[in-house]
mmCIF file of C-alpha atoms in Angstrom:
data_model
loop_
_atom_site.group_PDB
_atom_site.id
_atom_site.type_symbol
_atom_site.label_atom_id
_atom_site.label_comp_id
_atom_site.label_asym_id
_atom_site.label_seq_id
_atom_site.Cartn_x
_atom_site.Cartn_y
_atom_site.Cartn_z
ATOM 1 C CA UNK A 1 -3.656 -152.143 6.832
ATOM 2 C CA UNK A 2 -4.510 -148.967 4.923
ATOM 3 C CA UNK A 3 -2.141 -146.004 5.087
ATOM 4 C CA UNK A 4 -1.673 -142.654 3.358
ATOM 5 C CA UNK A 5 0.834 -142.220 0.542
ATOM 6 C CA UNK A 6 1.718 -140.031 -2.426
ATOM 7 C CA UNK A 7 2.164 -141.620 -5.833
ATOM 8 C CA UNK A 8 1.356 -141.565 -9.531
ATOM 9 C CA UNK A 9 -1.313 -143.450 -11.465
ATOM 10 C CA UNK A 10 0.440 -142.982 -14.823
ATOM 11 C CA UNK A 11 3.596 -141.554 -16.380
ATOM 12 C CA UNK A 12 1.724 -138.464 -17.558
ATOM 13 C CA UNK A 13 -0.019 -137.589 -14.304
ATOM 14 C CA UNK A 14 1.378 -135.643 -11.355
ATOM 15 C CA UNK A 15 1.830 -137.389 -8.039
ATOM 16 C CA UNK A 16 -1.226 -137.255 -5.811
ATOM 17 C CA UNK A 17 -2.470 -138.534 -2.443
ATOM 18 C CA UNK A 18 -3.631 -142.139 -2.366
ATOM 19 C CA UNK A 19 -4.424 -144.906 0.087
ATOM 20 C CA UNK A 20 -2.268 -148.038 -0.078
ATOM 21 C CA UNK A 21 -2.205 -151.343 1.773
ATOM 22 C CA UNK A 22 0.698 -152.714 3.804
ATOM 23 C CA UNK A 23 0.906 -156.329 4.974
ATOM 24 C CA UNK A 24 0.732 -157.141 8.648
ATOM 25 C CA UNK A 25 4.174 -158.005 10.066
ATOM 26 C CA UNK A 26 5.229 -161.638 9.717
ATOM 27 C CA UNK A 27 7.613 -163.486 12.070
ATOM 28 C CA UNK A 28 10.750 -161.795 10.664
ATOM 29 C CA UNK A 29 9.188 -158.449 9.723
ATOM 30 C CA UNK A 30 9.741 -154.973 11.111
ATOM 31 C CA UNK A 31 6.979 -152.357 10.931
ATOM 32 C CA UNK A 32 8.335 -148.826 10.632
ATOM 33 C CA UNK A 33 6.607 -145.487 11.098
ATOM 34 C CA UNK A 34 8.313 -143.407 8.414
ATOM 35 C CA UNK A 35 9.500 -140.012 9.634
ATOM 36 C CA UNK A 36 11.299 -138.810 6.501
ATOM 37 C CA UNK A 37 11.974 -139.987 2.969
ATOM 38 C CA UNK A 38 14.590 -138.575 0.623
ATOM 39 C CA UNK A 39 13.728 -137.700 -2.967
ATOM 40 C CA UNK A 40 16.113 -139.365 -5.425
ATOM 41 C CA UNK A 41 16.448 -138.400 -9.096
ATOM 42 C CA UNK A 42 15.686 -142.035 -9.938
ATOM 43 C CA UNK A 43 12.257 -141.530 -8.339
ATOM 44 C CA UNK A 44 11.486 -139.034 -11.086
ATOM 45 C CA UNK A 45 12.784 -141.379 -13.810
ATOM 46 C CA UNK A 46 10.647 -144.216 -12.466
ATOM 47 C CA UNK A 47 7.471 -142.187 -11.975
ATOM 48 C CA UNK A 48 7.678 -140.923 -15.556
ATOM 49 C CA UNK A 49 8.700 -144.377 -16.875
ATOM 50 C CA UNK A 50 11.832 -142.906 -18.458
ATOM 51 C CA UNK A 51 13.646 -146.181 -17.825
ATOM 52 C CA UNK A 52 10.577 -148.129 -19.034
ATOM 53 C CA UNK A 53 8.826 -150.866 -17.091
ATOM 54 C CA UNK A 54 7.193 -148.734 -14.396
ATOM 55 C CA UNK A 55 4.096 -150.357 -12.903
ATOM 56 C CA UNK A 56 1.279 -148.168 -11.607
ATOM 57 C CA UNK A 57 0.216 -147.018 -9.152
ATOM 58 C CA UNK A 58 3.819 -146.059 -8.417
ATOM 59 C CA UNK A 59 4.735 -144.905 -4.911
ATOM 60 C CA UNK A 60 8.446 -143.967 -5.022
ATOM 61 C CA UNK A 61 10.935 -143.530 -2.222
ATOM 62 C CA UNK A 62 13.957 -145.596 -1.158
ATOM 63 C CA UNK A 63 15.668 -143.253 1.303
ATOM 64 C CA UNK A 64 13.559 -144.105 4.329
ATOM 65 C CA UNK A 65 14.165 -143.323 7.997
ATOM 66 C CA UNK A 66 11.848 -143.724 10.933
ATOM 67 C CA UNK A 67 11.106 -145.584 14.126
ATOM 68 C CA UNK A 68 10.191 -149.219 14.704
ATOM 69 C CA UNK A 69 6.615 -149.576 15.971
ATOM 70 C CA UNK A 70 6.222 -153.378 15.869
ATOM 71 C CA UNK A 71 8.276 -156.498 15.164
ATOM 72 C CA UNK A 72 7.538 -160.139 14.400
ATOM 73 C CA UNK A 73 8.042 -162.737 17.107
ATOM 74 C CA UNK A 74 11.297 -164.025 15.558
ATOM 75 C CA UNK A 75 12.974 -160.654 14.946
ATOM 76 C CA UNK A 76 16.359 -160.403 16.676
ATOM 77 C CA UNK A 77 18.026 -157.263 15.286
ATOM 78 C CA UNK A 78 15.443 -154.575 16.031
ATOM 79 C CA UNK A 79 12.956 -153.571 18.712
ATOM 80 C CA UNK A 80 10.094 -151.078 19.013
ATOM 81 C CA UNK A 81 11.452 -147.572 19.467
ATOM 82 C CA UNK A 82 14.660 -148.133 17.470
ATOM 83 C CA UNK A 83 15.695 -145.551 14.880
ATOM 84 C CA UNK A 84 16.116 -147.410 11.600
ATOM 85 C CA UNK A 85 16.468 -146.954 7.866
ATOM 86 C CA UNK A 86 15.456 -148.763 4.703
ATOM 87 C CA UNK A 87 17.299 -148.192 1.451
ATOM 88 C CA UNK A 88 16.828 -149.500 -2.068
ATOM 89 C CA UNK A 89 16.475 -153.206 -1.197
ATOM 90 C CA UNK A 90 13.628 -154.921 0.685
ATOM 91 C CA UNK A 91 14.247 -158.534 -0.337
ATOM 92 C CA UNK A 92 16.543 -160.883 -2.272
ATOM 93 C CA UNK A 93 16.884 -164.637 -2.789
ATOM 94 C CA UNK A 94 19.150 -164.915 0.296
ATOM 95 C CA UNK A 95 21.047 -167.974 -1.005
ATOM 96 C CA UNK A 96 22.930 -167.012 -4.203
ATOM 97 C CA UNK A 97 26.638 -166.163 -4.234
ATOM 98 C CA UNK A 98 25.886 -162.442 -4.149
ATOM 99 C CA UNK A 99 23.537 -162.708 -1.164
ATOM 100 C CA UNK A 100 25.961 -164.946 0.722
ATOM 101 C CA UNK A 101 28.683 -162.351 0.085
ATOM 102 C CA UNK A 102 26.474 -159.563 1.467
ATOM 103 C CA UNK A 103 26.029 -158.086 -2.010
ATOM 104 C CA UNK A 104 22.247 -158.347 -2.195
ATOM 105 C CA UNK A 105 22.245 -155.369 -4.558
ATOM 106 C CA UNK A 106 23.647 -157.650 -7.276
ATOM 107 C CA UNK A 107 21.284 -160.568 -6.616
ATOM 108 C CA UNK A 108 19.391 -161.491 -9.795
ATOM 109 C CA UNK A 109 16.222 -161.676 -7.696
ATOM 110 C CA UNK A 110 16.726 -158.514 -5.657
ATOM 111 C CA UNK A 111 13.443 -156.809 -4.752
ATOM 112 C CA UNK A 112 13.572 -153.032 -4.935
ATOM 113 C CA UNK A 113 11.797 -150.895 -2.373
ATOM 114 C CA UNK A 114 9.344 -149.836 -5.042
ATOM 115 C CA UNK A 115 8.264 -151.007 -8.504
ATOM 116 C CA UNK A 116 9.416 -154.622 -7.984
ATOM 117 C CA UNK A 117 7.197 -157.739 -8.116
ATOM 118 C CA UNK A 118 5.887 -158.899 -4.734
ATOM 119 C CA UNK A 119 3.080 -161.133 -3.449
ATOM 120 C CA UNK A 120 1.789 -158.183 -1.434
ATOM 121 C CA UNK A 121 -1.059 -156.016 -2.717
ATOM 122 C CA UNK A 122 -1.063 -154.581 -5.421
ATOM 123 C CA UNK A 123 1.531 -157.040 -6.806
ATOM 124 C CA UNK A 124 4.508 -154.664 -6.800
ATOM 125 C CA UNK A 125 6.394 -152.902 -4.037
ATOM 126 C CA UNK A 126 5.380 -149.423 -2.902
ATOM 127 C CA UNK A 127 8.013 -147.112 -1.485
ATOM 128 C CA UNK A 128 8.671 -144.545 1.178
ATOM 129 C CA UNK A 129 6.425 -141.665 0.140
ATOM 130 C CA UNK A 130 4.062 -143.206 2.689
ATOM 131 C CA UNK A 131 3.278 -143.319 6.384
ATOM 132 C CA UNK A 132 4.554 -146.819 7.173
ATOM 133 C CA UNK A 133 6.443 -149.731 5.643
ATOM 134 C CA UNK A 134 6.874 -153.394 6.621
ATOM 135 C CA UNK A 135 10.239 -154.980 5.779
ATOM 136 C CA UNK A 136 12.081 -158.222 6.588
ATOM 137 C CA UNK A 137 14.586 -157.520 9.368
ATOM 138 C CA UNK A 138 17.583 -158.432 7.158
ATOM 139 C CA UNK A 139 17.003 -155.279 5.084
ATOM 140 C CA UNK A 140 16.387 -152.882 7.990
ATOM 141 C CA UNK A 141 19.411 -150.817 9.035
ATOM 142 C CA UNK A 142 20.384 -149.354 12.402
ATOM 143 C CA UNK A 143 20.791 -145.581 12.609
ATOM 144 C CA UNK A 144 23.255 -144.290 15.183
ATOM 145 C CA UNK A 145 23.086 -140.584 14.347
ATOM 146 C CA UNK A 146 21.296 -138.389 16.898
ATOM 147 C CA UNK A 147 17.563 -138.049 16.306
ATOM 148 C CA UNK A 148 17.847 -134.358 15.436
ATOM 149 C CA UNK A 149 19.855 -135.343 12.341
ATOM 150 C CA UNK A 150 17.373 -137.995 11.207
ATOM 151 C CA UNK A 151 15.977 -136.089 8.214
ATOM 152 C CA UNK A 152 19.474 -135.445 6.857
ATOM 153 C CA UNK A 153 20.364 -139.130 7.304
ATOM 154 C CA UNK A 154 17.621 -140.224 4.875
ATOM 155 C CA UNK A 155 19.603 -139.542 1.646
ATOM 156 C CA UNK A 156 22.468 -141.687 2.939
ATOM 157 C CA UNK A 157 20.284 -144.740 2.200
ATOM 158 C CA UNK A 158 20.772 -144.184 -1.550
ATOM 159 C CA UNK A 159 23.051 -141.234 -2.315
ATOM 160 C CA UNK A 160 25.343 -142.168 0.561
ATOM 161 C CA UNK A 161 25.798 -145.848 -0.256
ATOM 162 C CA UNK A 162 25.879 -145.226 -4.025
ATOM 163 C CA UNK A 163 29.021 -143.140 -3.558
ATOM 164 C CA UNK A 164 30.515 -144.913 -0.520
ATOM 165 C CA UNK A 165 30.581 -148.361 -2.132
ATOM 166 C CA UNK A 166 32.784 -147.482 -5.144
ATOM 167 C CA UNK A 167 35.023 -145.251 -3.043
ATOM 168 C CA UNK A 168 35.637 -148.185 -0.703
ATOM 169 C CA UNK A 169 35.936 -150.770 -3.481
ATOM 170 C CA UNK A 170 38.560 -148.740 -5.368
ATOM 171 C CA UNK A 171 40.315 -147.891 -2.097
ATOM 172 C CA UNK A 172 39.970 -144.134 -1.818
ATOM 173 C CA UNK A 173 42.091 -142.938 1.061
ATOM 174 C CA UNK A 174 45.341 -141.250 2.089
ATOM 175 C CA UNK A 175 47.794 -140.879 -0.776
ATOM 176 C CA UNK A 176 45.069 -141.251 -3.411
ATOM 177 C CA UNK A 177 43.860 -138.510 -5.752
ATOM 178 C CA UNK A 178 40.108 -138.872 -6.255
ATOM 179 C CA UNK A 179 37.891 -136.925 -8.619
ATOM 180 C CA UNK A 180 34.150 -136.438 -8.182
ATOM 181 C CA UNK A 181 32.257 -135.398 -11.310
ATOM 182 C CA UNK A 182 29.068 -133.490 -10.580
ATOM 183 C CA UNK A 183 28.044 -131.658 -7.415
ATOM 184 C CA UNK A 184 24.439 -132.716 -6.940
ATOM 185 C CA UNK A 185 22.663 -135.189 -4.691
ATOM 186 C CA UNK A 186 25.224 -137.930 -5.354
ATOM 187 C CA UNK A 187 28.265 -135.753 -5.949
ATOM 188 C CA UNK A 188 27.991 -133.754 -2.748
ATOM 189 C CA UNK A 189 27.969 -137.017 -0.788
ATOM 190 C CA UNK A 190 30.917 -138.340 -2.805
ATOM 191 C CA UNK A 191 32.966 -135.269 -1.907
ATOM 192 C CA UNK A 192 32.137 -135.534 1.799
ATOM 193 C CA UNK A 193 32.900 -139.246 1.951
ATOM 194 C CA UNK A 194 36.132 -139.146 -0.063
ATOM 195 C CA UNK A 195 37.345 -136.271 2.124
ATOM 196 C CA UNK A 196 36.509 -138.214 5.305
ATOM 197 C CA UNK A 197 38.397 -141.232 3.924
ATOM 198 C CA UNK A 198 41.520 -139.080 3.657
ATOM 199 C CA UNK A 199 41.824 -138.792 -0.125
ATOM 200 C CA UNK A 200 42.906 -135.671 -2.003
ATOM 201 C CA UNK A 201 39.556 -134.688 -3.518
ATOM 202 C CA UNK A 202 39.066 -132.777 -6.765
ATOM 203 C CA UNK A 203 35.502 -131.796 -7.657
ATOM 204 C CA UNK A 204 34.463 -131.275 -11.280
ATOM 205 C CA UNK A 205 31.616 -128.965 -12.197
ATOM 206 C CA UNK A 206 30.370 -127.069 -15.234
ATOM 207 C CA UNK A 207 29.034 -124.307 -12.988
ATOM 208 C CA UNK A 208 31.452 -121.645 -11.801
ATOM 209 C CA UNK A 209 28.946 -120.729 -9.085
ATOM 210 C CA UNK A 210 29.506 -124.129 -7.389
ATOM 211 C CA UNK A 211 33.244 -123.648 -6.866
ATOM 212 C CA UNK A 212 33.068 -122.347 -3.307
ATOM 213 C CA UNK A 213 30.258 -124.736 -2.390
ATOM 214 C CA UNK A 214 32.406 -127.694 -3.442
ATOM 215 C CA UNK A 215 35.275 -126.505 -1.263
ATOM 216 C CA UNK A 216 32.889 -126.149 1.671
ATOM 217 C CA UNK A 217 31.858 -129.788 1.172
ATOM 218 C CA UNK A 218 35.483 -130.906 1.467
ATOM 219 C CA UNK A 219 37.019 -130.625 -2.004
ATOM 220 C CA UNK A 220 40.723 -129.751 -1.980
ATOM 221 C CA UNK A 221 40.504 -128.453 -5.549
ATOM 222 C CA UNK A 222 37.670 -127.578 -7.925
ATOM 223 C CA UNK A 223 37.903 -127.813 -11.717
ATOM 224 C CA UNK A 224 35.512 -126.267 -14.218
ATOM 225 C CA UNK A 225 35.304 -129.112 -16.745
ATOM 226 C CA UNK A 226 34.493 -126.618 -19.523
ATOM 227 C CA UNK A 227 37.824 -124.882 -18.964
ATOM 228 C CA UNK A 228 40.393 -126.680 -21.150
ATOM 229 C CA UNK A 229 43.379 -125.237 -19.276
ATOM 230 C CA UNK A 230 42.065 -126.432 -15.924
ATOM 231 C CA UNK A 231 41.402 -129.912 -17.322
ATOM 232 C CA UNK A 232 44.825 -130.228 -18.997
ATOM 233 C CA UNK A 233 46.523 -129.404 -15.700
ATOM 234 C CA UNK A 234 45.207 -132.714 -14.294
ATOM 235 C CA UNK A 235 46.002 -135.084 -17.188
ATOM 236 C CA UNK A 236 47.289 -138.514 -16.053
ATOM 237 C CA UNK A 237 47.042 -137.669 -12.356
ATOM 238 C CA UNK A 238 43.982 -139.424 -10.870
ATOM 239 C CA UNK A 239 43.890 -142.801 -9.174
ATOM 240 C CA UNK A 240 40.099 -142.875 -9.243
ATOM 241 C CA UNK A 241 37.248 -140.759 -10.581
ATOM 242 C CA UNK A 242 33.655 -141.107 -9.382
ATOM 243 C CA UNK A 243 31.272 -139.911 -12.086
ATOM 244 C CA UNK A 244 27.858 -139.030 -10.634
ATOM 245 C CA UNK A 245 26.396 -137.181 -13.625
ATOM 246 C CA UNK A 246 23.072 -138.614 -14.819
ATOM 247 C CA UNK A 247 23.149 -137.056 -18.300
ATOM 248 C CA UNK A 248 25.095 -138.196 -21.393
ATOM 249 C CA UNK A 249 28.483 -136.483 -21.749
ATOM 250 C CA UNK A 250 31.956 -137.091 -23.153
ATOM 251 C CA UNK A 251 33.708 -139.649 -20.950
ATOM 252 C CA UNK A 252 36.992 -139.187 -22.838
ATOM 253 C CA UNK A 253 37.408 -135.810 -21.151
ATOM 254 C CA UNK A 254 37.784 -137.679 -17.861
ATOM 255 C CA UNK A 255 39.489 -140.949 -18.840
ATOM 256 C CA UNK A 256 42.402 -138.810 -20.079
ATOM 257 C CA UNK A 257 42.847 -137.587 -16.515
ATOM 258 C CA UNK A 258 43.446 -141.077 -15.127
ATOM 259 C CA UNK A 259 46.890 -142.418 -14.279
ATOM 260 C CA UNK A 260 47.991 -145.761 -15.644
ATOM 261 C CA UNK A 261 45.667 -148.360 -14.097
ATOM 262 C CA UNK A 262 43.260 -145.646 -12.991
ATOM 263 C CA UNK A 263 39.504 -146.250 -12.963
ATOM 264 C CA UNK A 264 36.498 -144.058 -13.605
ATOM 265 C CA UNK A 265 33.293 -145.483 -12.138
ATOM 266 C CA UNK A 266 29.847 -144.448 -13.325
ATOM 267 C CA UNK A 267 27.032 -144.217 -10.789
ATOM 268 C CA UNK A 268 24.792 -141.713 -12.568
ATOM 269 C CA UNK A 269 22.221 -143.437 -14.791
ATOM 270 C CA UNK A 270 21.302 -141.395 -17.893
ATOM 271 C CA UNK A 271 18.021 -142.121 -19.666
ATOM 272 C CA UNK A 272 19.987 -142.260 -22.961
ATOM 273 C CA UNK A 273 23.450 -143.860 -23.302
ATOM 274 C CA UNK A 274 26.830 -142.169 -23.223
ATOM 275 C CA UNK A 275 28.787 -142.020 -26.475
ATOM 276 C CA UNK A 276 31.196 -144.957 -26.760
ATOM 277 C CA UNK A 277 34.591 -143.955 -25.316
ATOM 278 C CA UNK A 278 37.811 -143.762 -27.323
ATOM 279 C CA UNK A 279 39.351 -147.224 -26.923
ATOM 280 C CA UNK A 280 42.978 -146.157 -27.437
ATOM 281 C CA UNK A 281 42.583 -143.715 -24.574
ATOM 282 C CA UNK A 282 41.965 -146.750 -22.367
ATOM 283 C CA UNK A 283 44.327 -149.395 -23.695
ATOM 284 C CA UNK A 284 47.430 -147.198 -23.871
ATOM 285 C CA UNK A 285 47.360 -146.691 -20.073
ATOM 286 C CA UNK A 286 45.367 -149.768 -18.973
ATOM 287 C CA UNK A 287 42.621 -147.451 -17.781
ATOM 288 C CA UNK A 288 39.213 -148.833 -16.864
ATOM 289 C CA UNK A 289 35.612 -147.679 -16.994
ATOM 290 C CA UNK A 290 33.431 -149.395 -14.393
ATOM 291 C CA UNK A 291 29.964 -149.202 -12.924
ATOM 292 C CA UNK A 292 28.589 -149.532 -9.410
ATOM 293 C CA UNK A 293 25.039 -149.809 -8.063
ATOM 294 C CA UNK A 294 24.173 -148.892 -4.475
ATOM 295 C CA UNK A 295 25.601 -151.453 -2.011
ATOM 296 C CA UNK A 296 24.739 -154.593 -0.081
ATOM 297 C CA UNK A 297 23.162 -154.549 3.362
ATOM 298 C CA UNK A 298 26.401 -155.087 5.375
ATOM 299 C CA UNK A 299 28.182 -152.341 3.439
ATOM 300 C CA UNK A 300 25.216 -149.993 3.820
ATOM 301 C CA UNK A 301 25.336 -150.516 7.580
ATOM 302 C CA UNK A 302 29.101 -149.906 7.470
ATOM 303 C CA UNK A 303 28.462 -146.664 5.572
ATOM 304 C CA UNK A 304 25.869 -145.473 8.105
ATOM 305 C CA UNK A 305 28.241 -146.221 10.980
ATOM 306 C CA UNK A 306 31.113 -144.447 9.170
ATOM 307 C CA UNK A 307 28.916 -141.393 8.631
ATOM 308 C CA UNK A 308 27.770 -141.370 12.263
ATOM 309 C CA UNK A 309 31.394 -141.598 13.427
ATOM 310 C CA UNK A 310 32.494 -138.746 11.148
ATOM 311 C CA UNK A 311 29.412 -136.549 11.592
ATOM 312 C CA UNK A 312 28.394 -136.869 7.938
ATOM 313 C CA UNK A 313 24.843 -136.203 6.770
ATOM 314 C CA UNK A 314 23.373 -134.912 3.529
ATOM 315 C CA UNK A 315 22.663 -131.253 2.841
ATOM 316 C CA UNK A 316 18.892 -131.176 2.504
ATOM 317 C CA UNK A 317 15.826 -129.058 1.909
ATOM 318 C CA UNK A 318 12.729 -130.267 3.736
ATOM 319 C CA UNK A 319 9.419 -130.327 1.868
ATOM 320 C CA UNK A 320 5.830 -131.237 2.639
ATOM 321 C CA UNK A 321 4.294 -134.195 0.837
ATOM 322 C CA UNK A 322 2.071 -131.861 -1.181
ATOM 323 C CA UNK A 323 5.173 -130.105 -2.576
ATOM 324 C CA UNK A 324 6.551 -133.199 -4.328
ATOM 325 C CA UNK A 325 5.535 -132.222 -7.876
ATOM 326 C CA UNK A 326 7.156 -128.814 -7.460
ATOM 327 C CA UNK A 327 10.260 -130.547 -6.086
ATOM 328 C CA UNK A 328 10.450 -132.767 -9.192
ATOM 329 C CA UNK A 329 10.352 -129.723 -11.466
ATOM 330 C CA UNK A 330 13.048 -128.045 -9.408
ATOM 331 C CA UNK A 331 15.200 -131.194 -9.590
ATOM 332 C CA UNK A 332 14.986 -131.049 -13.376
ATOM 333 C CA UNK A 333 16.298 -127.471 -13.226
ATOM 334 C CA UNK A 334 19.062 -128.395 -10.786
ATOM 335 C CA UNK A 335 17.456 -126.106 -8.224
ATOM 336 C CA UNK A 336 18.230 -127.983 -5.005
ATOM 337 C CA UNK A 337 21.165 -128.082 -2.573
ATOM 338 C CA UNK A 338 21.437 -130.994 -2.550
ATOM 339 C CA UNK A 339 18.593 -133.339 -1.701
ATOM 340 C CA UNK A 340 14.892 -132.868 -1.051
ATOM 341 C CA UNK A 341 13.506 -134.782 1.926
ATOM 342 C CA UNK A 342 9.798 -135.295 2.540
ATOM 343 C CA UNK A 343 8.475 -134.765 6.054
ATOM 344 C CA UNK A 344 6.195 -137.803 6.123
ATOM 345 C CA UNK A 345 4.260 -136.375 9.041
ATOM 346 C CA UNK A 346 2.559 -134.181 6.415
ATOM 347 C CA UNK A 347 0.911 -137.285 4.908
ATOM 348 C CA UNK A 348 -2.328 -136.712 6.774
ATOM 349 C CA UNK A 349 -5.999 -137.390 6.139
#
C-alpha cells in the first residue's frame, strides 16, 4: 500500500515529501495509523550519513505513537483502536541469548525502525515520518497514558528508554547520588526519570541559562561544568553519572566526580570519538566507563508503564511535517526545549 512520508534522497538534500510502500499485515503484524513521531538527533545524523552507511531514500523516525487500525489473524497482544507505540526496533532474530533475555536491542540481527535491511520494498526499513507503519506484534508497545498526552509520549520511545535503561541497570534510586550531563532531549528525560526513581539528582550544563529549567525538571542541584569551583565541590561523590552529550568532550572532568566503584555511562553518540580517558583516574578508585543503547522490548514497556504511573512525558514542541528541515537546523543550534514532535496528520496529499 502506498502512503505519504517525508524523507531524504541523499545526504546533501533536504527532506521532502515522498510516497512509500508498506507491506500488507501478515498473521502476526499490527498496522498502525501514526499520529505523532518524535524527532531524534540520531535522525539528523542518519539522514546526513554522519555515521556512514545510510541507505536512500531515508525516511527517519523511531519515536512513533498512534492507533491500531488492523491486525493479523494470529495477533494476541493488540486490537484495532488500541493506543500503541513503536520505538527503535521492529525485528530481531528472536532466538539468540539476547532476544531470549528480552534484550533485543543487543541482538546481532536487530532490525532498526529505519535504515536496516528488510525484505520489504525498497530493501531497507522506512521509519515514522510517515502516515502508517506495519510491525510484528512483538515490537509494538502498549500506551497507557491518556490520549491527550499522546504527542508528548512519542519521545519516550527513544529518549525515554535510552535514559531509563541505564538508570535501572545501575540501580538509581533512594540513597543514590546521580548526575545527568546535558539538558537536551535525552538529558531532560534522564532528570525526570532519576527524580521519579527517588535518587538525588545533579544536572550538569555548560549553559547558565538552563539552571532554573533543570530544577523545574526535577534536579536537586545544578552544576555549571565550566565552573571549576562548582565541579570540585562534587569530587568523589557520585554513585552514577548518565552522560547524554552527543559531542566530544573531556570525560576526565566527570570520572573524577565518581565515588569508588562509581560508573559513568555514555548514551550520547558523537560523530567523532571522545579523547581517551586518563587510566589512572579510573584504576585508583575502580571507576568504570560504560555504554548503553536504548532497551529491549520488555524494559521499554516497563518504562512506558512507569512513566504513565508517575505522570512523566517529554517536554515537546509540535511541528508540521513541512517544518522538519527547519527543525533540524534548530536542533543543531540547540534551539529546542526539548524534543520536536511531528504531527503526522500534516502528511497530506
